[in-house]
PDB file of C-alpha atoms and ligand atoms in Angstrom:
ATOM      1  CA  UNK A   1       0.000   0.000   0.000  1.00 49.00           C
ATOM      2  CA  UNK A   2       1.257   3.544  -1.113  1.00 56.00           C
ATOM      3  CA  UNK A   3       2.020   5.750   1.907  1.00 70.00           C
ATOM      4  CA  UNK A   4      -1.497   7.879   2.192  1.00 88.00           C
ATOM      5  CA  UNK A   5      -3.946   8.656   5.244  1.00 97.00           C
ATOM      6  CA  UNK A   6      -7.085   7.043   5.208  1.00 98.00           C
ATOM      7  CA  UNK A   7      -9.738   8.609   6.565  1.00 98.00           C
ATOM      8  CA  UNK A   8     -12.181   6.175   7.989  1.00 98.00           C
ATOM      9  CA  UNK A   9     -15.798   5.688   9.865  1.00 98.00           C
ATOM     10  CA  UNK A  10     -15.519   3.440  12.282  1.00 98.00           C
ATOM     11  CA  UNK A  11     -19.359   3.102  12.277  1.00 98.00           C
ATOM     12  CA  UNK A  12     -21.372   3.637  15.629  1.00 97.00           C
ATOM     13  CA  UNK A  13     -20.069   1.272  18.383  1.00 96.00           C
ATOM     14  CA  UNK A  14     -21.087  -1.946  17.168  1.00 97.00           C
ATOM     15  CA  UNK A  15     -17.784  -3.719  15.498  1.00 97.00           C
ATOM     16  CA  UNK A  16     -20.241  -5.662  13.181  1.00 97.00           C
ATOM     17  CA  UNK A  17     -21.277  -2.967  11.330  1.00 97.00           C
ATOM     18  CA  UNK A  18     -17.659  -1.816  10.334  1.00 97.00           C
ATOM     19  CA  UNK A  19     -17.068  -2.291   6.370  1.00 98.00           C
ATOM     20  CA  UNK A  20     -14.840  -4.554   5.003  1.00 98.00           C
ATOM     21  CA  UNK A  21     -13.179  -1.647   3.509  1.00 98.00           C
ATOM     22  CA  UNK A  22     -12.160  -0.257   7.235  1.00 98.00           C
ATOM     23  CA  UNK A  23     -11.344  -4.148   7.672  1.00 98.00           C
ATOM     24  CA  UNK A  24      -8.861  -3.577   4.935  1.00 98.00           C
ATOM     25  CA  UNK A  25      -7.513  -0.241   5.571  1.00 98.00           C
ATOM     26  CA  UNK A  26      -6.957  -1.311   9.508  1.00 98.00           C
ATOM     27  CA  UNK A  27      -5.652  -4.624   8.512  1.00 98.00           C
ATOM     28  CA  UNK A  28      -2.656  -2.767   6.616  1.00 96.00           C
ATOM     29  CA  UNK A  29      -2.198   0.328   9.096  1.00 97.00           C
ATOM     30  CA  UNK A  30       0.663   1.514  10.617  1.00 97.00           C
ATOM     31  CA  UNK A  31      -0.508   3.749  12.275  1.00 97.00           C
ATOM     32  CA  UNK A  32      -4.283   4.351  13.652  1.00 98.00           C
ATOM     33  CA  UNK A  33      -5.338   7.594  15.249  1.00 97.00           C
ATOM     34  CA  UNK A  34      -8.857   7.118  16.873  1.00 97.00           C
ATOM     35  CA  UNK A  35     -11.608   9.822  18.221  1.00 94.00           C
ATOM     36  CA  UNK A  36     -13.376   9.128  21.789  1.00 91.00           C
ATOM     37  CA  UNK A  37     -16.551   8.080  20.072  1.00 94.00           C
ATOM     38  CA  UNK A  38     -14.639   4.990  18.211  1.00 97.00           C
ATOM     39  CA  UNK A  39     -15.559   1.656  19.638  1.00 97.00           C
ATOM     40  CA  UNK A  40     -11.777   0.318  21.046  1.00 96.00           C
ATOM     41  CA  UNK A  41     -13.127  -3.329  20.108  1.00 97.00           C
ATOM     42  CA  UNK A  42     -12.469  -2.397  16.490  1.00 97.00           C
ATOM     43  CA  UNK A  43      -9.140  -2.292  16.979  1.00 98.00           C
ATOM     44  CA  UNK A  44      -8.988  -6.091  16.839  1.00 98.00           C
ATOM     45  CA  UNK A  45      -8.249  -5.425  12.746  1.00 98.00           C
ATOM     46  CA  UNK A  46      -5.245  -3.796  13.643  1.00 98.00           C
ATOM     47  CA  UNK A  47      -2.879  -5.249  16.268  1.00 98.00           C
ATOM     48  CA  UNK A  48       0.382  -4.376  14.384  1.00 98.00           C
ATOM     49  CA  UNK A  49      -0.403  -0.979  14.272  1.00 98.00           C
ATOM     50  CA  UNK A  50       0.923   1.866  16.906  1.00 98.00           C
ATOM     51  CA  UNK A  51      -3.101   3.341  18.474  1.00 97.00           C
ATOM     52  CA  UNK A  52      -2.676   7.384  19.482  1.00 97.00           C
ATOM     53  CA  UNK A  53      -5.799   8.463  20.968  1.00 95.00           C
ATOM     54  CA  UNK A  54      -6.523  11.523  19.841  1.00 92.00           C
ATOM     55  CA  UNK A  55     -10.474  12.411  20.935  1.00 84.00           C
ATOM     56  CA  UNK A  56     -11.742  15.804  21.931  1.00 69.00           C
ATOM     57  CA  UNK A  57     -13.786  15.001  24.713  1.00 60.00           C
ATOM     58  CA  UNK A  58     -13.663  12.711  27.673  1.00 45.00           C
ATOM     59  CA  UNK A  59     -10.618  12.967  29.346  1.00 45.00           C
ATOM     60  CA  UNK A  60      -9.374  16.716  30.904  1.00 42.00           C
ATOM     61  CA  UNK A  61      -6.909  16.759  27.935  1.00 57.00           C
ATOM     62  CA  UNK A  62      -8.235  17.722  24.692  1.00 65.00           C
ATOM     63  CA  UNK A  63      -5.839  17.275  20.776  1.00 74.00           C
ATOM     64  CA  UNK A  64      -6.565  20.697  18.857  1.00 87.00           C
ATOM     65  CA  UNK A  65      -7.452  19.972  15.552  1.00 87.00           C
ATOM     66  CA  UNK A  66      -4.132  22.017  14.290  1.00 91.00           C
ATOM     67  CA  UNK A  67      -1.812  19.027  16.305  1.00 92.00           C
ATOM     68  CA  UNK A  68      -4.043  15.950  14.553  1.00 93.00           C
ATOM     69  CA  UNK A  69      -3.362  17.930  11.150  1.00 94.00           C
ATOM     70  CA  UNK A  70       0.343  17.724  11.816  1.00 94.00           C
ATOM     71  CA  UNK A  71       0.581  14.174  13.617  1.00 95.00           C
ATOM     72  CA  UNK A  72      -1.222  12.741  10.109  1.00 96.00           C
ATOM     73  CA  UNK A  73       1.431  14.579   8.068  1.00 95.00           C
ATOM     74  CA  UNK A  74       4.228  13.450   9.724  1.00 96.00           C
ATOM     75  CA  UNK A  75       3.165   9.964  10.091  1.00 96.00           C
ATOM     76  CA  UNK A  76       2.330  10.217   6.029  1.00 96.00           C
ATOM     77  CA  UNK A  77       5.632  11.946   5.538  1.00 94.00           C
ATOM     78  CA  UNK A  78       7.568   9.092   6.986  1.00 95.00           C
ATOM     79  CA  UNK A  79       6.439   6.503   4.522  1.00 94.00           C
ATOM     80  CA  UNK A  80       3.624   5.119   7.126  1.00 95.00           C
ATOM     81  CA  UNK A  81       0.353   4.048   6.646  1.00 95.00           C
ATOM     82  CA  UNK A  82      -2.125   6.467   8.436  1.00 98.00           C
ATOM     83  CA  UNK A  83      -5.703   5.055   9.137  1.00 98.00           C
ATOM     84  CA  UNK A  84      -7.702   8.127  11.358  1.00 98.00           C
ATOM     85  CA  UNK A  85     -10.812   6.586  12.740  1.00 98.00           C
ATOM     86  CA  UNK A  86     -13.911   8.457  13.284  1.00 97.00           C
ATOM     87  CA  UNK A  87     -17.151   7.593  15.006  1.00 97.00           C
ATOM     88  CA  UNK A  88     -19.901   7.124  12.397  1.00 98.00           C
ATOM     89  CA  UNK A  89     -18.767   7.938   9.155  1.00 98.00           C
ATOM     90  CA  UNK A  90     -16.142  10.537   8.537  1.00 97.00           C
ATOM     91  CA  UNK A  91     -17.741  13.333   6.907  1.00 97.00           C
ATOM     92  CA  UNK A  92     -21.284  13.601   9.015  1.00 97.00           C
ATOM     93  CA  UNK A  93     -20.408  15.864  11.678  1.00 95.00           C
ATOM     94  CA  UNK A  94     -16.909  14.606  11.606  1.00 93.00           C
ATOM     95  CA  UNK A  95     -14.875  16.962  10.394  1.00 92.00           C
ATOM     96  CA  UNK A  96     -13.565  14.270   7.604  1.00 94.00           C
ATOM     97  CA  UNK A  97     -13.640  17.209   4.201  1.00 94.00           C
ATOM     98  CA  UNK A  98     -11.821  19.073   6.260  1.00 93.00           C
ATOM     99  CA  UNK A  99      -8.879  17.131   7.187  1.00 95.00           C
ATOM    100  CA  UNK A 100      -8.877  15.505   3.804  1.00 96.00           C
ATOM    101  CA  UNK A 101      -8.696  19.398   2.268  1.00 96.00           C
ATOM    102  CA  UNK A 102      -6.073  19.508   4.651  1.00 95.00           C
ATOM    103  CA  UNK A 103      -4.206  16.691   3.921  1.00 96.00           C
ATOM    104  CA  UNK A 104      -4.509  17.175  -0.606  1.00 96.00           C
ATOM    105  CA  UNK A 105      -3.214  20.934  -0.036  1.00 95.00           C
ATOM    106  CA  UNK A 106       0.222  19.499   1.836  1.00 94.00           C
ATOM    107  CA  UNK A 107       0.032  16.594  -1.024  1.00 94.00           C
ATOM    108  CA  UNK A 108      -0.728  13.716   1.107  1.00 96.00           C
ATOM    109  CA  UNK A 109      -2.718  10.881  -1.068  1.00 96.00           C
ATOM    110  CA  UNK A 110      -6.464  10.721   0.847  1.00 97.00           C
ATOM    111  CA  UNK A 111      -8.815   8.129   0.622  1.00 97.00           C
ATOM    112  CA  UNK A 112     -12.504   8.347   3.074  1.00 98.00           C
ATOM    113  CA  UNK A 113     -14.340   5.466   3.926  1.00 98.00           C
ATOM    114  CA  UNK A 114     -17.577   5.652   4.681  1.00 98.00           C
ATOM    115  CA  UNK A 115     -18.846   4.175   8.488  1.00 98.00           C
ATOM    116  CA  UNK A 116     -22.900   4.056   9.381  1.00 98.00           C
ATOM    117  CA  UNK A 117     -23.641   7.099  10.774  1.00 98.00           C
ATOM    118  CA  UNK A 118     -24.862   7.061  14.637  1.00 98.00           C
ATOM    119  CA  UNK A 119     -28.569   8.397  13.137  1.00 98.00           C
ATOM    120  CA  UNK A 120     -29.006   5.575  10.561  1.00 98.00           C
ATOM    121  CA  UNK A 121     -27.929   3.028  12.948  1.00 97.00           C
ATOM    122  CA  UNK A 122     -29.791   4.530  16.350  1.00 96.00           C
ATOM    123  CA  UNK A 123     -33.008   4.368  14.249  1.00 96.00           C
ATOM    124  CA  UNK A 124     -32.831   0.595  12.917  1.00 94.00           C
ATOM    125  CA  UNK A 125     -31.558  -0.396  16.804  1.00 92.00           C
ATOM    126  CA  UNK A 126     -35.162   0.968  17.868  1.00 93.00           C
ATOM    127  CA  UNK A 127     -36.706  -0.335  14.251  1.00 92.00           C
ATOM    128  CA  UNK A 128     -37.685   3.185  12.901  1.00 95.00           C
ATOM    129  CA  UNK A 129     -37.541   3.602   9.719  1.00 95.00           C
ATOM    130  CA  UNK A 130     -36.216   6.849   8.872  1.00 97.00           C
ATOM    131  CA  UNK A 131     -38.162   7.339   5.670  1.00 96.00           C
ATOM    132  CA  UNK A 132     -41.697   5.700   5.378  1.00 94.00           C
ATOM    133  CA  UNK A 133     -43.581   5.554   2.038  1.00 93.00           C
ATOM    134  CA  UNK A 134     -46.808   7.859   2.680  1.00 93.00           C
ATOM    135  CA  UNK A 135     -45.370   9.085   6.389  1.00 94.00           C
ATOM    136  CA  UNK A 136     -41.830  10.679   6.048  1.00 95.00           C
ATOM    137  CA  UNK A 137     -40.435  11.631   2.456  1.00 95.00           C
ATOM    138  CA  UNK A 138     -37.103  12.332   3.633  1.00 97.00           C
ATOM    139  CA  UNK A 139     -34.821  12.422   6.669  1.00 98.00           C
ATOM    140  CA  UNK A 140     -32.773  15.742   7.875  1.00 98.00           C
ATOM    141  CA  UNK A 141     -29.565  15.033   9.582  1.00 98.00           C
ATOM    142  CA  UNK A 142     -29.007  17.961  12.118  1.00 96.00           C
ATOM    143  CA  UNK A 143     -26.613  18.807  14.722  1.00 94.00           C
ATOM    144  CA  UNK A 144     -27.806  21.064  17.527  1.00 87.00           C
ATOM    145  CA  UNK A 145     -24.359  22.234  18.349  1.00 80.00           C
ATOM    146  CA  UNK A 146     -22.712  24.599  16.186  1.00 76.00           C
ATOM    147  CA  UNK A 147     -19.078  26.042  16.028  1.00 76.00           C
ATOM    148  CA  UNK A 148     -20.831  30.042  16.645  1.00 78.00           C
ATOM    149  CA  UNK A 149     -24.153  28.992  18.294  1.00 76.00           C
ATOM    150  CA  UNK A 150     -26.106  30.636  15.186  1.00 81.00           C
ATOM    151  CA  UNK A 151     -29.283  29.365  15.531  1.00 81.00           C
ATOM    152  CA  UNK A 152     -30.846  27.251  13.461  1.00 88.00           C
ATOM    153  CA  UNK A 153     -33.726  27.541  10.950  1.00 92.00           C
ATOM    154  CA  UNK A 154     -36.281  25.711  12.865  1.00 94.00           C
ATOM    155  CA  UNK A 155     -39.064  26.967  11.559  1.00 95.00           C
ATOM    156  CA  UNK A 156     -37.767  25.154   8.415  1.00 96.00           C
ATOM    157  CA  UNK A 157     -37.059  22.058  10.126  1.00 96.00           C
ATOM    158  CA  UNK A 158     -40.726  21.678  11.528  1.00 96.00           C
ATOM    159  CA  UNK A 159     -42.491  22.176   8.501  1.00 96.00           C
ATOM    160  CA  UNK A 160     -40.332  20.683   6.372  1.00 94.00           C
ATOM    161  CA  UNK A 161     -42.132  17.137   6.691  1.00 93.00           C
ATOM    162  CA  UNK A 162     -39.184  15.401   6.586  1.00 97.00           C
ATOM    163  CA  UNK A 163     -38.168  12.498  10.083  1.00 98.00           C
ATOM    164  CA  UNK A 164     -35.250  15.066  11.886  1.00 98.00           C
ATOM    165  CA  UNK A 165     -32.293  13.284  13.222  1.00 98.00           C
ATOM    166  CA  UNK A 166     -30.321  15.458  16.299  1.00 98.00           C
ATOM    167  CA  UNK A 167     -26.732  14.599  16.678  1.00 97.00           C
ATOM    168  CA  UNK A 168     -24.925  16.225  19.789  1.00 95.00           C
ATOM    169  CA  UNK A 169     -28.263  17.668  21.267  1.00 95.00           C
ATOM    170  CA  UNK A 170     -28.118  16.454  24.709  1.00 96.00           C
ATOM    171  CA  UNK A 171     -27.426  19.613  26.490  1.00 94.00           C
ATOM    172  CA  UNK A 172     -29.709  21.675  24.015  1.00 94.00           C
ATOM    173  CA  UNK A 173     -33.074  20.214  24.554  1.00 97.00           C
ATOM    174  CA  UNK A 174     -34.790  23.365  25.365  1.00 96.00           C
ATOM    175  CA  UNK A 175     -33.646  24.928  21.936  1.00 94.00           C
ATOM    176  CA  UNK A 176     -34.728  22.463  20.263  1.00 96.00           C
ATOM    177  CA  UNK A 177     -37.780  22.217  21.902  1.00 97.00           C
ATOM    178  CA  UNK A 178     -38.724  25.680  22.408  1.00 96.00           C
ATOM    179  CA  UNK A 179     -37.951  26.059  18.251  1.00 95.00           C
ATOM    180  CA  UNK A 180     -39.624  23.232  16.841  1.00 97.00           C
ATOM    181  CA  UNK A 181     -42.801  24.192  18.355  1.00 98.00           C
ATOM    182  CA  UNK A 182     -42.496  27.890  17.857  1.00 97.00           C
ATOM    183  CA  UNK A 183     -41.765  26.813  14.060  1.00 96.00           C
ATOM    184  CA  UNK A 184     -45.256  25.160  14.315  1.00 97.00           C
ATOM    185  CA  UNK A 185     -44.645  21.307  14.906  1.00 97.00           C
ATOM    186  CA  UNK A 186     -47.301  20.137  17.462  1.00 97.00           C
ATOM    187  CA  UNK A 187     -46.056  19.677  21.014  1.00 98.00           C
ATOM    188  CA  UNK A 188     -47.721  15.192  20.595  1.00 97.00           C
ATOM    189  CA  UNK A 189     -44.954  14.608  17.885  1.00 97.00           C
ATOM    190  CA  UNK A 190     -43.552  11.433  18.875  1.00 96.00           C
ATOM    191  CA  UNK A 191     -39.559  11.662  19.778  1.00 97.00           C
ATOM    192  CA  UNK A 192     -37.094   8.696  20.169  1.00 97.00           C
ATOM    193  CA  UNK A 193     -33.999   9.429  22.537  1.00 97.00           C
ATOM    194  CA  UNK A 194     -31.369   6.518  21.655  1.00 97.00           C
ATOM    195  CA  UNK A 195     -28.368   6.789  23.768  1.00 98.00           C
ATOM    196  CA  UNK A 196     -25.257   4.951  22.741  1.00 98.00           C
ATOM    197  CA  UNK A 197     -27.074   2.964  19.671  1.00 97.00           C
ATOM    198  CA  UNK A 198     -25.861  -0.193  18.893  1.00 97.00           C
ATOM    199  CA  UNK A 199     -23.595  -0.671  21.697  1.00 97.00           C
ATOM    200  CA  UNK A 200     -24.556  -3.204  23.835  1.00 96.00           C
ATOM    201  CA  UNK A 201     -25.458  -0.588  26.915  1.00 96.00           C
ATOM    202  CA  UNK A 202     -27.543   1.426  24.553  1.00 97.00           C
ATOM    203  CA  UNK A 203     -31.012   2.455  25.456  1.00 96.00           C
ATOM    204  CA  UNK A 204     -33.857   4.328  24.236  1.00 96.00           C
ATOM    205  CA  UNK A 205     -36.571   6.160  25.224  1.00 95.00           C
ATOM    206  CA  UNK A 206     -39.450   7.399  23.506  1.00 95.00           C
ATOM    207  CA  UNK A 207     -41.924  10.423  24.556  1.00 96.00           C
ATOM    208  CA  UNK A 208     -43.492  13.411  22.510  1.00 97.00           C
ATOM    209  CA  UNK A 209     -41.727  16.786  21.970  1.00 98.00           C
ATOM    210  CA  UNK A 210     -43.501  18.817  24.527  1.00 98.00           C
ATOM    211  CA  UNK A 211     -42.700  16.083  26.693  1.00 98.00           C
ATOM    212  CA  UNK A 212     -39.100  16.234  26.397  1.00 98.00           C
ATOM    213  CA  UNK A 213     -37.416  17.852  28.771  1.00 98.00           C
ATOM    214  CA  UNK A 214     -39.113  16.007  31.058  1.00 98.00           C
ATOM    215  CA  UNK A 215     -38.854  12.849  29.476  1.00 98.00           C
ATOM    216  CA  UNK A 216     -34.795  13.153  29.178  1.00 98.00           C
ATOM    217  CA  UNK A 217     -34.521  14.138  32.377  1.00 98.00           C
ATOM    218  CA  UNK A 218     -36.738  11.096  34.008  1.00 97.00           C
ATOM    219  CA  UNK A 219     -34.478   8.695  31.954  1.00 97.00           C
ATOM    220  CA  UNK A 220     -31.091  10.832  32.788  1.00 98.00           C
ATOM    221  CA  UNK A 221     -30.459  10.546  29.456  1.00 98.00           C
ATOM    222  CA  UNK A 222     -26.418  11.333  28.724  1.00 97.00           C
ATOM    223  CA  UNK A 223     -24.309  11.977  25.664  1.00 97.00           C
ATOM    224  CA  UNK A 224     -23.544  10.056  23.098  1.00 97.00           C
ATOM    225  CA  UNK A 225     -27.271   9.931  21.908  1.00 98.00           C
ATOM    226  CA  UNK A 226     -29.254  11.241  18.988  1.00 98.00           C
ATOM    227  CA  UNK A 227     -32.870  12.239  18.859  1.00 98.00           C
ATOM    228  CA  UNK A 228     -34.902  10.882  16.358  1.00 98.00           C
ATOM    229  CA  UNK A 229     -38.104  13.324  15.789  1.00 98.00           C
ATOM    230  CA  UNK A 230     -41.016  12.153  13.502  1.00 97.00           C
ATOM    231  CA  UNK A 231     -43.893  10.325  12.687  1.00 96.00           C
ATOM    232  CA  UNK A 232     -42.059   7.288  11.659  1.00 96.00           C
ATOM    233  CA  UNK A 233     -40.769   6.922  15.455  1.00 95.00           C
ATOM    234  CA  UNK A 234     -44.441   5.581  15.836  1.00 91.00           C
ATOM    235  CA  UNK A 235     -43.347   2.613  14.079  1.00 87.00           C
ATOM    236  CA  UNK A 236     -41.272   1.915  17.140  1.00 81.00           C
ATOM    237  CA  UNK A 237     -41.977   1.871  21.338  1.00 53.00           C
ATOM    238  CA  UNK A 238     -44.822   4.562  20.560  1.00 47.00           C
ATOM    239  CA  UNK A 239     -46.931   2.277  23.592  1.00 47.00           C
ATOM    240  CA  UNK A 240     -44.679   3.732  26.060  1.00 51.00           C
ATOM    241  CA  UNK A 241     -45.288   7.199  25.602  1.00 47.00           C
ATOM    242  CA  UNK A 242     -48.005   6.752  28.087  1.00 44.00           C
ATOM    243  CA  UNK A 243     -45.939   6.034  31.127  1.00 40.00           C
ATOM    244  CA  UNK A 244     -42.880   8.696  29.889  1.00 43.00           C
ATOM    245  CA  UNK A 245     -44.871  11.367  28.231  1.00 43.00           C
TER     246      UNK A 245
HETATM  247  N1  SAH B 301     -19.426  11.143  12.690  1.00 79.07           N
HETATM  248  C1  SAH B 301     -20.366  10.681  13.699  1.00 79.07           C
HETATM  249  C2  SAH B 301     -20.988  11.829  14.466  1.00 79.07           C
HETATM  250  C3  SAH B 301     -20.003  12.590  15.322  1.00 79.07           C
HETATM  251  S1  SAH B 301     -20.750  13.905  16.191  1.00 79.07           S
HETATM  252  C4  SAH B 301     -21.429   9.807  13.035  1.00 79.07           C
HETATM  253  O1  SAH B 301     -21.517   9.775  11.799  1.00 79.07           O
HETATM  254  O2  SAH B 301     -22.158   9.141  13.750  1.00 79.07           O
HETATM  255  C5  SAH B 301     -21.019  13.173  17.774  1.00 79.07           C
HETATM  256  C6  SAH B 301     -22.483  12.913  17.988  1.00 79.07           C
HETATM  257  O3  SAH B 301     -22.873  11.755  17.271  1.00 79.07           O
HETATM  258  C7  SAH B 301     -22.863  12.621  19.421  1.00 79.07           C
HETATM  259  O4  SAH B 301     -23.032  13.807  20.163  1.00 79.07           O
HETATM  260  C8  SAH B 301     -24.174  11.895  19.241  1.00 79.07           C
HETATM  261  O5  SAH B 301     -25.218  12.792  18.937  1.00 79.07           O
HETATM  262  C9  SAH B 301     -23.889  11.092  17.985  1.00 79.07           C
HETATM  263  N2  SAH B 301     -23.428   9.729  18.282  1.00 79.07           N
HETATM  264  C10 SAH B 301     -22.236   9.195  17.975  1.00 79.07           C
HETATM  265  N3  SAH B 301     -22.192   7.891  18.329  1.00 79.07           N
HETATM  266  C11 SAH B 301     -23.397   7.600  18.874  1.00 79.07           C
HETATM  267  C12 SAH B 301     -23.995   6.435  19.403  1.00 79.07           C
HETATM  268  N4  SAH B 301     -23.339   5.256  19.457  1.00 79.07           N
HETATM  269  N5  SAH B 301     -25.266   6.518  19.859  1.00 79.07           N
HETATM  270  C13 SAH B 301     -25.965   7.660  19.794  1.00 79.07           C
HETATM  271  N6  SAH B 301     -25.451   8.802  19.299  1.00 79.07           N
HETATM  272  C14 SAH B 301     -24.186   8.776  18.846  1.00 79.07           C
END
């Protein structure tokens, strides 16, 4: 293999649903930086190579972007072969265009590999389907946490008929609360919390939007979870909206 980085999504938690492509990539690594959401059982594919941690959250030390930039270039520099895991895939909320940008511009050889994103795989975990022939006629991936706080266009989002998947909105349920109904979605639209999907201490919740502070805070609900908010997430636990509402 030609010295180059790959940049690759190490899916949600669940080794199975790796690709064989991150099989591949791992399986010839050198060198394998990995982000705090990246399931360490994964790393079963790559026992020859030297792990960095290099994750943003978690511990009290955090790796500026600017430092993983240079580690990758180095590493490439030398000959090695770079594989940077990411939770999910690379590119959805992952910051994977921009360190490939990165990466071409100092004429390092990129190749991404796509991982199942935490939505798609929190959703078939609690069998929602994120589109639904006659229900949903498209799905909006959304994070709730942005780099300037702008706020977001919910007005858009709520009419916009489409099933809304939040990434990183555990500590910004009001907003999204307060905005979704004040952009006119009805306060009994069913919500699905799924904490760690597809890990095997994942759980889920379900409840209705103007239940939801409530709701998350009854079930303690913590970070890393996503919020699936739609009619489809009747196809799923709906029953217990009774006793969580
Ligand atoms: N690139 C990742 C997303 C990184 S942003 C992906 O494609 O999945 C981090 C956010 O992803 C978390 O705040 C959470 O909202 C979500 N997330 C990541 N892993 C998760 C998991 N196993 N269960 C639930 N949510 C998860």
């Amino acid at each position: 293999m030609n010295a180059k980085v790959w940049l690759v999504g190490a899916g949600p938690g669940d080794p199975e649903l790796l690709t064989l492509k991150a099989v591949r990539a791992l399986n010839q690594a050198q060198i394998v930086m990995t982000d705090d959401l990246v399931n360490p059982a994964v790393l079963e594919h790559c026992p020859q190579a030297r792990v960095l941690a290099v994750g943003k959250r978690g511990g009290c030390r955090s790796t500026p972007q600017a430092f993983i930039h240079r580690l990758m270039l180095r590493y490439a520099r030398q000959g090695k072969c770079v594989v940077r895991l990411k939770g999910g895939d690379p590119c959805i909320f992952g910051r994977g265009s921009e360190e490939a940008d990165w990466l071409r511009a100092q004429g390092i050889e990129v190749e991404l590999v796509n991982g199942i994103t935490a939505g798609l795989a929190g959703a078939t975990a609690c069998d929602i389907p994120l589109t639904l022939r006659g229900v949903a006629r498209g799905v909006t991936l959304v994070t709730a946490h942005t780099l300037d706080d702008s706020p977001l266009n919910w007005a858009a989002l709520a009419q916009g008929g489409t099933t809304l998947v939040v990434y990183m909105g555990v500590a910004r349920l009001l907003d999204i609360r307060d905005g979704l109904l004040a952009g006119g979605m009805p306060a009994s639209m069913p919500v699905a919390m799924i904490e760690n999907a597809s890990l095997p201490q994942q759980r889920e919740q379900f409840c209705t939007l103007g239940g939801l502070l409530h709701a998350a805070q009854t079930f303690q609900l913590r970070a890393p979870a996503i919020l699936v908010i739609g009619e489809v997430t009747r196809q799923a636990g709906w029953h217990s909206v009774a006793r969580h509402a």
